[in-house]
Tab-separated table of C-alpha atoms in Angstrom:
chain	number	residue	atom	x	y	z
Q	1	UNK	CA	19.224	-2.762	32.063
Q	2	UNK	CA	18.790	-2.337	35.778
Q	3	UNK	CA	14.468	-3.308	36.170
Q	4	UNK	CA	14.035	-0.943	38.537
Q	5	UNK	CA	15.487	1.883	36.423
Q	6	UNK	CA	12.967	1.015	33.674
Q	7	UNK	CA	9.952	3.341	33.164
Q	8	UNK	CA	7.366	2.113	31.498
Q	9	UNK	CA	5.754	3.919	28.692
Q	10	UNK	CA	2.598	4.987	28.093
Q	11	UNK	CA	2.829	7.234	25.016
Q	12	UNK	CA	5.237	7.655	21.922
Q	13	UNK	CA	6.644	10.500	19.888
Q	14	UNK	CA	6.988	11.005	16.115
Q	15	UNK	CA	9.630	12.496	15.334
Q	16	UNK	CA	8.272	13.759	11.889
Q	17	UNK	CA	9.633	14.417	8.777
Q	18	UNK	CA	12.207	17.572	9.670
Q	19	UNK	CA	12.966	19.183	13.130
Q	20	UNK	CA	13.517	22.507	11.376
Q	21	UNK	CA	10.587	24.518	12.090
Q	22	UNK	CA	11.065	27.083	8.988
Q	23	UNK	CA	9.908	23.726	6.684
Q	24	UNK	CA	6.798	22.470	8.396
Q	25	UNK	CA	4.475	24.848	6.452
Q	26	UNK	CA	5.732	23.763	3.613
Q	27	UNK	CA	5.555	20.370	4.249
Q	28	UNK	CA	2.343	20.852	5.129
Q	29	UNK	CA	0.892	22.565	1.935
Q	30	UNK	CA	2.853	19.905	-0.244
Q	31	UNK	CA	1.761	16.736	1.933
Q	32	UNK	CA	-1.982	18.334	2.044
Q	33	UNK	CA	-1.929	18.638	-2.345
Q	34	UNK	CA	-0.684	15.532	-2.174
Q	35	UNK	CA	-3.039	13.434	0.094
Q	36	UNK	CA	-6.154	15.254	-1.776
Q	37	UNK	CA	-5.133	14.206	-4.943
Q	38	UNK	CA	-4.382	10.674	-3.738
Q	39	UNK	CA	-8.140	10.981	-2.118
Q	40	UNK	CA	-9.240	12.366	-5.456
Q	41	UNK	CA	-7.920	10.910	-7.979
Q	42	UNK	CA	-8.657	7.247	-6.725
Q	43	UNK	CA	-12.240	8.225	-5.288
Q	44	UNK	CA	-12.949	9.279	-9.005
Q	45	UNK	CA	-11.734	5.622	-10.359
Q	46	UNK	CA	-14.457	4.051	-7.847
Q	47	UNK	CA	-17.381	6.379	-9.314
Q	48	UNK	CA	-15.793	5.684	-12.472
Q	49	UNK	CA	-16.188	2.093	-12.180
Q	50	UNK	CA	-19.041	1.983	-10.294
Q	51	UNK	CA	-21.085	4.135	-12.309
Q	52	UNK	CA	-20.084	2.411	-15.775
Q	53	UNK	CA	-21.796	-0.837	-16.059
Q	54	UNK	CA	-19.330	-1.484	-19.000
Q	55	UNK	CA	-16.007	-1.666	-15.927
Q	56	UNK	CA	-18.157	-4.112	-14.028
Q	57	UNK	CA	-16.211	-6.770	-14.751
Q	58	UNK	CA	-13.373	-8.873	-12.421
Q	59	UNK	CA	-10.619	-6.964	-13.969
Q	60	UNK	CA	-12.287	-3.684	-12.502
Q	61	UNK	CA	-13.443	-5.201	-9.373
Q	62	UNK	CA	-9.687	-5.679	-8.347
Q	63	UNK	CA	-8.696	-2.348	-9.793
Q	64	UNK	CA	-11.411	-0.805	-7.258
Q	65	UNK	CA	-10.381	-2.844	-4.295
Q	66	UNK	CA	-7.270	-0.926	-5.497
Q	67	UNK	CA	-8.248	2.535	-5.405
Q	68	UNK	CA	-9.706	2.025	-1.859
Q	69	UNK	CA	-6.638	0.700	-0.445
Q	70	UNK	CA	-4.447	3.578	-2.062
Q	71	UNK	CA	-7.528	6.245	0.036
Q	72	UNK	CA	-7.513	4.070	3.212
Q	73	UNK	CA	-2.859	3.369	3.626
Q	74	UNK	CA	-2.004	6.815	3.789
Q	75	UNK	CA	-5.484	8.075	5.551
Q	76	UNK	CA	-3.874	5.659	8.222
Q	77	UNK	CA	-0.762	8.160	8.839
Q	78	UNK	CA	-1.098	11.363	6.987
Q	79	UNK	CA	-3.444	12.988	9.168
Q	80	UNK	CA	-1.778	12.864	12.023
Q	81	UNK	CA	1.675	13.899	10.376
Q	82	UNK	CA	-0.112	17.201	9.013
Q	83	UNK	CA	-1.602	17.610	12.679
Q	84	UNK	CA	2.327	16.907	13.875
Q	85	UNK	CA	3.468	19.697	11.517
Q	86	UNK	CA	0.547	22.079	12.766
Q	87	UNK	CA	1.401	21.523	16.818
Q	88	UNK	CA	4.222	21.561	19.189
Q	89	UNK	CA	2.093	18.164	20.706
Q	90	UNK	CA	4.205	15.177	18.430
Q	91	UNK	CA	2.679	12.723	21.100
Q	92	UNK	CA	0.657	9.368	19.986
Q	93	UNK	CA	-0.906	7.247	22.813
Q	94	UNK	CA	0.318	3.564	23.315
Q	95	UNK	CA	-2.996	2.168	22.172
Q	96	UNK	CA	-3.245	4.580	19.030
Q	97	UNK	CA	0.331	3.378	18.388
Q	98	UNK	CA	-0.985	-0.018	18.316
Q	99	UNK	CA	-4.189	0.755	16.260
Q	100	UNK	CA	-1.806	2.678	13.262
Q	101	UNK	CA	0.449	-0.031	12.758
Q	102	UNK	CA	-2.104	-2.652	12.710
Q	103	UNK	CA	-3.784	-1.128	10.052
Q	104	UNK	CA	-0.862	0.070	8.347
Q	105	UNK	CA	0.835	-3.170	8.452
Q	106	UNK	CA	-2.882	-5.018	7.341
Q	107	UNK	CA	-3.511	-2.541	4.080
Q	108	UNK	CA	0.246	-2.614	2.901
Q	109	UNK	CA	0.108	-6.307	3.512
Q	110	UNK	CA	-3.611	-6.767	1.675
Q	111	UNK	CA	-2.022	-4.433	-1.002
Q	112	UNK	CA	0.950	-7.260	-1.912
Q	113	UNK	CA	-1.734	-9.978	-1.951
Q	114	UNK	CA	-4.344	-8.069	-3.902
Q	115	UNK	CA	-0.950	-7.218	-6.941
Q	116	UNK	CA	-0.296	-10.772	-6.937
Q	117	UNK	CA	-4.417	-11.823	-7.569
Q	118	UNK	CA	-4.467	-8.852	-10.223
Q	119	UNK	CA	-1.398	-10.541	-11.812
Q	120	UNK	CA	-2.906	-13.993	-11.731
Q	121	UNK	CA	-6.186	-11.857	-13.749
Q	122	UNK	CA	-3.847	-10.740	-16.198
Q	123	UNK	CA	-2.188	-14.197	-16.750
Q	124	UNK	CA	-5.738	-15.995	-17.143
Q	125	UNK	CA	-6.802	-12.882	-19.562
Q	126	UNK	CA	-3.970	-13.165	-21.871
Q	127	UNK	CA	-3.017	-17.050	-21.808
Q	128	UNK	CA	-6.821	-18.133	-21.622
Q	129	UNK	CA	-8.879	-15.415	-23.439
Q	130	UNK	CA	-11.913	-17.739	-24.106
Q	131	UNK	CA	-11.758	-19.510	-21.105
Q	132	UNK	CA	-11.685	-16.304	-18.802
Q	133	UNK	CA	-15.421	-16.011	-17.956
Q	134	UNK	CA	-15.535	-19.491	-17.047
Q	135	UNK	CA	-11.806	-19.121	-14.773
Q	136	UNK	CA	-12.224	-15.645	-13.389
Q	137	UNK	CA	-16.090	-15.809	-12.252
Q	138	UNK	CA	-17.580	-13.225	-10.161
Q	139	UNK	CA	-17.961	-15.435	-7.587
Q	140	UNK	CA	-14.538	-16.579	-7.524
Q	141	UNK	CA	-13.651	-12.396	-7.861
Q	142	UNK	CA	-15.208	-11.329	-4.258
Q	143	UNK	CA	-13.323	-14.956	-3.070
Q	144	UNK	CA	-9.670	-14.054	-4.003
Q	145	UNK	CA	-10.629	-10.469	-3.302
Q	146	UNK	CA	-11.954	-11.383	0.545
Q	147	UNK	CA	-9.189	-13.311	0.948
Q	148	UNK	CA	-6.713	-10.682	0.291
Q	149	UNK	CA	-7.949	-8.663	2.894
Q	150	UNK	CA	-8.541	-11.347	5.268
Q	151	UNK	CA	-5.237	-12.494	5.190
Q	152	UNK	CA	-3.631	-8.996	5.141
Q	153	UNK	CA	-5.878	-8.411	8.380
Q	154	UNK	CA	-4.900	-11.491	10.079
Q	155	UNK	CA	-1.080	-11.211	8.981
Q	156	UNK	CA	-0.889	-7.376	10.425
Q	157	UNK	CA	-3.068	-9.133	14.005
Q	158	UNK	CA	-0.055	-11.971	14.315
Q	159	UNK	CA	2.516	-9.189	14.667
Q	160	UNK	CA	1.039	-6.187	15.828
Q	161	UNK	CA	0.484	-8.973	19.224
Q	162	UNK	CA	3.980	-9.839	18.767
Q	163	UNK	CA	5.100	-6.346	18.793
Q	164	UNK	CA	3.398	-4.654	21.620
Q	165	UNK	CA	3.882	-7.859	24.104
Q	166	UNK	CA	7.107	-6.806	23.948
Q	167	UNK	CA	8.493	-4.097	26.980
Q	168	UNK	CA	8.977	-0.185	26.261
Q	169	UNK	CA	10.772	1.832	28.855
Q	170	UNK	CA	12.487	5.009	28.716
Q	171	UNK	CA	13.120	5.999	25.578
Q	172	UNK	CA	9.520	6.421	23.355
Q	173	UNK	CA	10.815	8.555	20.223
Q	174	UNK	CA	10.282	6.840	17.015
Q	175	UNK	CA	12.145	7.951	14.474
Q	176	UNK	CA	9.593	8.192	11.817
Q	177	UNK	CA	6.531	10.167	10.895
Q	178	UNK	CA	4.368	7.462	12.020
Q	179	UNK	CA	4.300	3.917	13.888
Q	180	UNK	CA	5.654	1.349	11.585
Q	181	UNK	CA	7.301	-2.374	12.764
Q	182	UNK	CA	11.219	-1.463	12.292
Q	183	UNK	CA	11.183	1.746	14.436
Q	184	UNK	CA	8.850	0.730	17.182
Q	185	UNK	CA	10.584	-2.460	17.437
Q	186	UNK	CA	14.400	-0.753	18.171
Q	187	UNK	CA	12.795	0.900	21.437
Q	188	UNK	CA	12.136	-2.250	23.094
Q	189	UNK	CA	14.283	-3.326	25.846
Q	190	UNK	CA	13.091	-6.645	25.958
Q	191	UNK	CA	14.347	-9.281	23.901
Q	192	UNK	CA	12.772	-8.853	20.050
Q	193	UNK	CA	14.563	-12.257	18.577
Q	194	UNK	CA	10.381	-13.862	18.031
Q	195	UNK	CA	9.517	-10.737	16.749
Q	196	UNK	CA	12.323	-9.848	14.436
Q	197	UNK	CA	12.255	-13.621	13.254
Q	198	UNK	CA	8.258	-13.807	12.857
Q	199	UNK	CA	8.491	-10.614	10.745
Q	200	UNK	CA	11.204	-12.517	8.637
Q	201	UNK	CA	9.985	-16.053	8.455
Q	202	UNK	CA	6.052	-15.456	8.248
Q	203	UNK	CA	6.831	-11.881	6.296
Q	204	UNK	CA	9.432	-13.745	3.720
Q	205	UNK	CA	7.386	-16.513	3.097
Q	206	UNK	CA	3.984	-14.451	2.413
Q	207	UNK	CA	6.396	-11.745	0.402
Q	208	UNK	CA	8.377	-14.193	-1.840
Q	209	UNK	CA	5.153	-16.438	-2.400
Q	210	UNK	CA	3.221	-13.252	-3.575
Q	211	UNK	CA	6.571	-12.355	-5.621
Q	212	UNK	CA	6.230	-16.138	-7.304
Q	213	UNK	CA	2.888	-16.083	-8.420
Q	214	UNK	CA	3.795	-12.169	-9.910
Q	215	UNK	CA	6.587	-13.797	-11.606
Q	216	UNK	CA	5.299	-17.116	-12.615
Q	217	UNK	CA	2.306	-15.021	-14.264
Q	218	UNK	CA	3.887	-12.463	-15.699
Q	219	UNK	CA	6.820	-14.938	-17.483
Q	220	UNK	CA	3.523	-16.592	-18.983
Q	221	UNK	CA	2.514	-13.080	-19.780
Q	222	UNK	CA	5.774	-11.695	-21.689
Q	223	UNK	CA	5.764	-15.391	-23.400
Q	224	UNK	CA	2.037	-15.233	-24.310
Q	225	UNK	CA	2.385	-12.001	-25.844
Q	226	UNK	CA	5.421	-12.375	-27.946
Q	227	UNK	CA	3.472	-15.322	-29.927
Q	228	UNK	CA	1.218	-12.690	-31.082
Q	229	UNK	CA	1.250	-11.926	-34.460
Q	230	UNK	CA	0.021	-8.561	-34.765
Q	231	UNK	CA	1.815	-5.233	-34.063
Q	232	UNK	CA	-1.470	-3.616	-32.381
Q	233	UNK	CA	-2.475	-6.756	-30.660
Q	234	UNK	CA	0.998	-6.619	-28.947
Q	235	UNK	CA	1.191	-3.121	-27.819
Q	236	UNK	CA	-2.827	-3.630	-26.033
Q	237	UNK	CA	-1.593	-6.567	-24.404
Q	238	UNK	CA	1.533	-4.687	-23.191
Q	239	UNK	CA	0.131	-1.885	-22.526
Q	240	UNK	CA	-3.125	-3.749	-20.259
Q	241	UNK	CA	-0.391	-5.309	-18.452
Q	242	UNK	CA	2.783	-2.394	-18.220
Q	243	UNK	CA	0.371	-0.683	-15.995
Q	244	UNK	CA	-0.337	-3.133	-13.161
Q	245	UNK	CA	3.529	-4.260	-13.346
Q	246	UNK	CA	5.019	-0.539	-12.959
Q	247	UNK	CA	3.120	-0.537	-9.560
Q	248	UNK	CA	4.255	-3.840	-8.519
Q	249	UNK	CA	7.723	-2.656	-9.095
Q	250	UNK	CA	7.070	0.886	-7.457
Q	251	UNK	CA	5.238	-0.678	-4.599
Q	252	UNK	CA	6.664	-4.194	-3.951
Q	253	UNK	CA	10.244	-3.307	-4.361
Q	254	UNK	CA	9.868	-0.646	-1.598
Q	255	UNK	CA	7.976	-2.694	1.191
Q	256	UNK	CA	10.253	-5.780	0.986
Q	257	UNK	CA	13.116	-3.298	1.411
Q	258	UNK	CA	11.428	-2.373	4.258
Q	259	UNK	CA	9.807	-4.601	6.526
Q	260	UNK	CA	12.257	-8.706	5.037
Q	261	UNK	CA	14.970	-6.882	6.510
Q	262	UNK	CA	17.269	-7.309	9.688
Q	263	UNK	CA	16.252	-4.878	12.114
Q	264	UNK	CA	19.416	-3.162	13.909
Q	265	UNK	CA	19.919	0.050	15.754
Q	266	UNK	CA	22.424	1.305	13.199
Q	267	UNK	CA	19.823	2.468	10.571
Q	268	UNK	CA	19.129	5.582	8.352
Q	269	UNK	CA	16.197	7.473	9.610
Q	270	UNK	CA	16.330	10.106	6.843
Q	271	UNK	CA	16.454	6.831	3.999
Q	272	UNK	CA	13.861	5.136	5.609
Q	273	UNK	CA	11.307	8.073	5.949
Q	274	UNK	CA	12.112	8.834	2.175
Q	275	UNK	CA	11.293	4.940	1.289
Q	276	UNK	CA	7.894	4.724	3.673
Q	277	UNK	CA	7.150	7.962	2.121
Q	278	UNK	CA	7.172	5.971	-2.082
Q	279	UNK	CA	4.825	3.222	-0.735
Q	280	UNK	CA	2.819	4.836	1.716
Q	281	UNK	CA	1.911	8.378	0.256
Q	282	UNK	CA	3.435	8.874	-3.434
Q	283	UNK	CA	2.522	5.152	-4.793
Q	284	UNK	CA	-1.296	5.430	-3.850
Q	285	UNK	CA	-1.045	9.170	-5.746
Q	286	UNK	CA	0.669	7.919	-8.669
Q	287	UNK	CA	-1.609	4.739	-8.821
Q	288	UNK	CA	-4.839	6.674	-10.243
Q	289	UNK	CA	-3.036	8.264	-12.711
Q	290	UNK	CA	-0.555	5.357	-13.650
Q	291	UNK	CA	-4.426	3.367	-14.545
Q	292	UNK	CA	-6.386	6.281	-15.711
Q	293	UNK	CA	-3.534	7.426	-18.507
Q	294	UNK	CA	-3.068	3.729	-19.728
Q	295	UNK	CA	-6.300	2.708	-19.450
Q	296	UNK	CA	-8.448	3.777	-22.157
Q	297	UNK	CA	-11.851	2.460	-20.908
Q	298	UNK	CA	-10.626	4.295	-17.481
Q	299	UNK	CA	-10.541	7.139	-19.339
Q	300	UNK	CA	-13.255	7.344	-21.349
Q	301	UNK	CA	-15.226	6.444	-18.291
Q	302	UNK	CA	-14.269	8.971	-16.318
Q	303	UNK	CA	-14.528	11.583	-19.189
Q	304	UNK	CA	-18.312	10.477	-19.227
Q	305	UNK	CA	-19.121	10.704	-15.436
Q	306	UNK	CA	-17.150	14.051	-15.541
Q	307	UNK	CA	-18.812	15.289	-18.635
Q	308	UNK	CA	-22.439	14.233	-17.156
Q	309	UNK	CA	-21.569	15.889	-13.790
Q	310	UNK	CA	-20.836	19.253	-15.690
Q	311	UNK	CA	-23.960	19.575	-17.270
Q	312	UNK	CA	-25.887	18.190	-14.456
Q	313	UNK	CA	-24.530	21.759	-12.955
Q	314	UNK	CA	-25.568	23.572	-15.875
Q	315	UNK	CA	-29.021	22.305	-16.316
């Protein structure tokens, strides 16, 4: 491309969800539901557990670091996608560009470490049962929980720096409802090679190594639990564990899809807004209730705090 015909830019647009106008209320209602319950339902798992000195235990600890990831990913984007559907003005700055994918990219990426670490819990909890307290202190909890987010922090820092040393000109639409690595990275007219290889190199290695460690733990797990002899003592081990691995799958199969993938200009806008849309919005909705209905201590915790609050109001 001819240098001097370059412009550089200074501001991107989202191109949303739909460019029909007759659907942006609606999308609006249904995204608004959707975001409160996500708020809701995983802001009542933190009281629950941090009002129940019975959930104050490792196991809970990582369920809560949890629950505020699934409030903080999609309070990264959905706000300003319900202020795109309100407006005409679809317009993000270069530097607010920067600032959502960094954090998007660090609180998916602390997500995948944190599933992993809860796996490794589960392992230790069913293969060592008397040995737990000694393994999973609470010490070593707010460690491996740190580290999560460390790592997912420093991770997203590596290539949100790789990303925007890269040149923009002319065209500044991204084709999604929000800025994400794969369609930021087609508008470059610079050379993306480092950046497209960093994201598959450091991203595969981090992705399959938190993939192993699922894997490893849960093939321990499965093995663990057949050995039991009892019908009932089966179906609570199962059941502890079916929960945690139905959001692995949910969430884990749907970020490796999207960001250990060669990045090319032929892609499918509409498919990828539908997959950022199952780990970024509906997986931290379905999370609270995926926990909560499996999760009997869940449950009966939040029954109490609920039960408390409503005759708090009546007294």
């Amino acid at each position: 491309m001819d240098a001097y015909n370059q412009t550089t830019v200074t501001h991107f647009i989202l191109i949303g969800l739909s460019d029909r106008p007759e659907v942006r209320y609606p999308l609006f209602v249904v995204f608004t539901i959707i975001y409160q319950v996500t708020v809701g339902g995983n802001g009542a798992i933190l009281l629950a557990i941090g009002t129940e000195k019975k959930l104050h235990t490792p196991m809970y600890y990582f369920l809560a670091s949890l629950s505020l990831l699934d409030i903080f990913c999609p309070s990264v984007t959905v706000p300003k996608m319900l202020e795109n559907l309100l407006t005409e003005k679809h317009s993000i700055s270069f530097t607010g560009c920067a600032l959502q994918l960094y954090f998007l990219v660090a609180l998916v990426g602390t997500e995948v470490f944190l599933l992993s670490v809860m796996a490794y819990d589960r392992y230790v909890a069913i293969c060592f049962p008397l040995r737990y307290t000694l393994i999973i202190t609470k010490v070593r909890c707010v460690k491996l929980t740190a580290g999560t987010w460390t790592a997912g922090f420093l991770n997203s820092l590596l290539h949100t720096v790789s990303m925007f040393h890269l040149s923009f000109c002319k065209s500044n639409q991204v084709n999604q409802y929000y800025c994400d690595i794969p369609p930021v990275l087609v508008l470059s007219c610079s050379s993306t090679y480092v950046a497209e290889m960093l994201i598959l190199v450091e991203g595969g290695i981090l992705g399959i190594s938190s993939f192993l460690v699922t894997f490893i733990s849960y093939f321990y797990i499965v093995s663990a639990i057949l050995k039991i002899q009892s019908t009932g003592g089966k179906h609570k081990a199962f059941s502890t564990c079916a929960s945690h691995l139905l959001v692995v799958c949910l969430f884990g199969g749907t970020t490796v899809f999207t960001y250990v993938r060669p990045y090319s200009s032929q892609h499918f806008p509409a498919r990828d807004r539908l997959i950022s849309m199952l780990y970024g919005i509906i997986t931290p909705m379905l999370n609270p209730m995926i926990y909560s209905l499996r999760n009997t201590e869940v449950k009966g915790a939040l029954r109490r705090v609920l039960c408390h609050r409503v005759y708090s109001l009546q007294v």
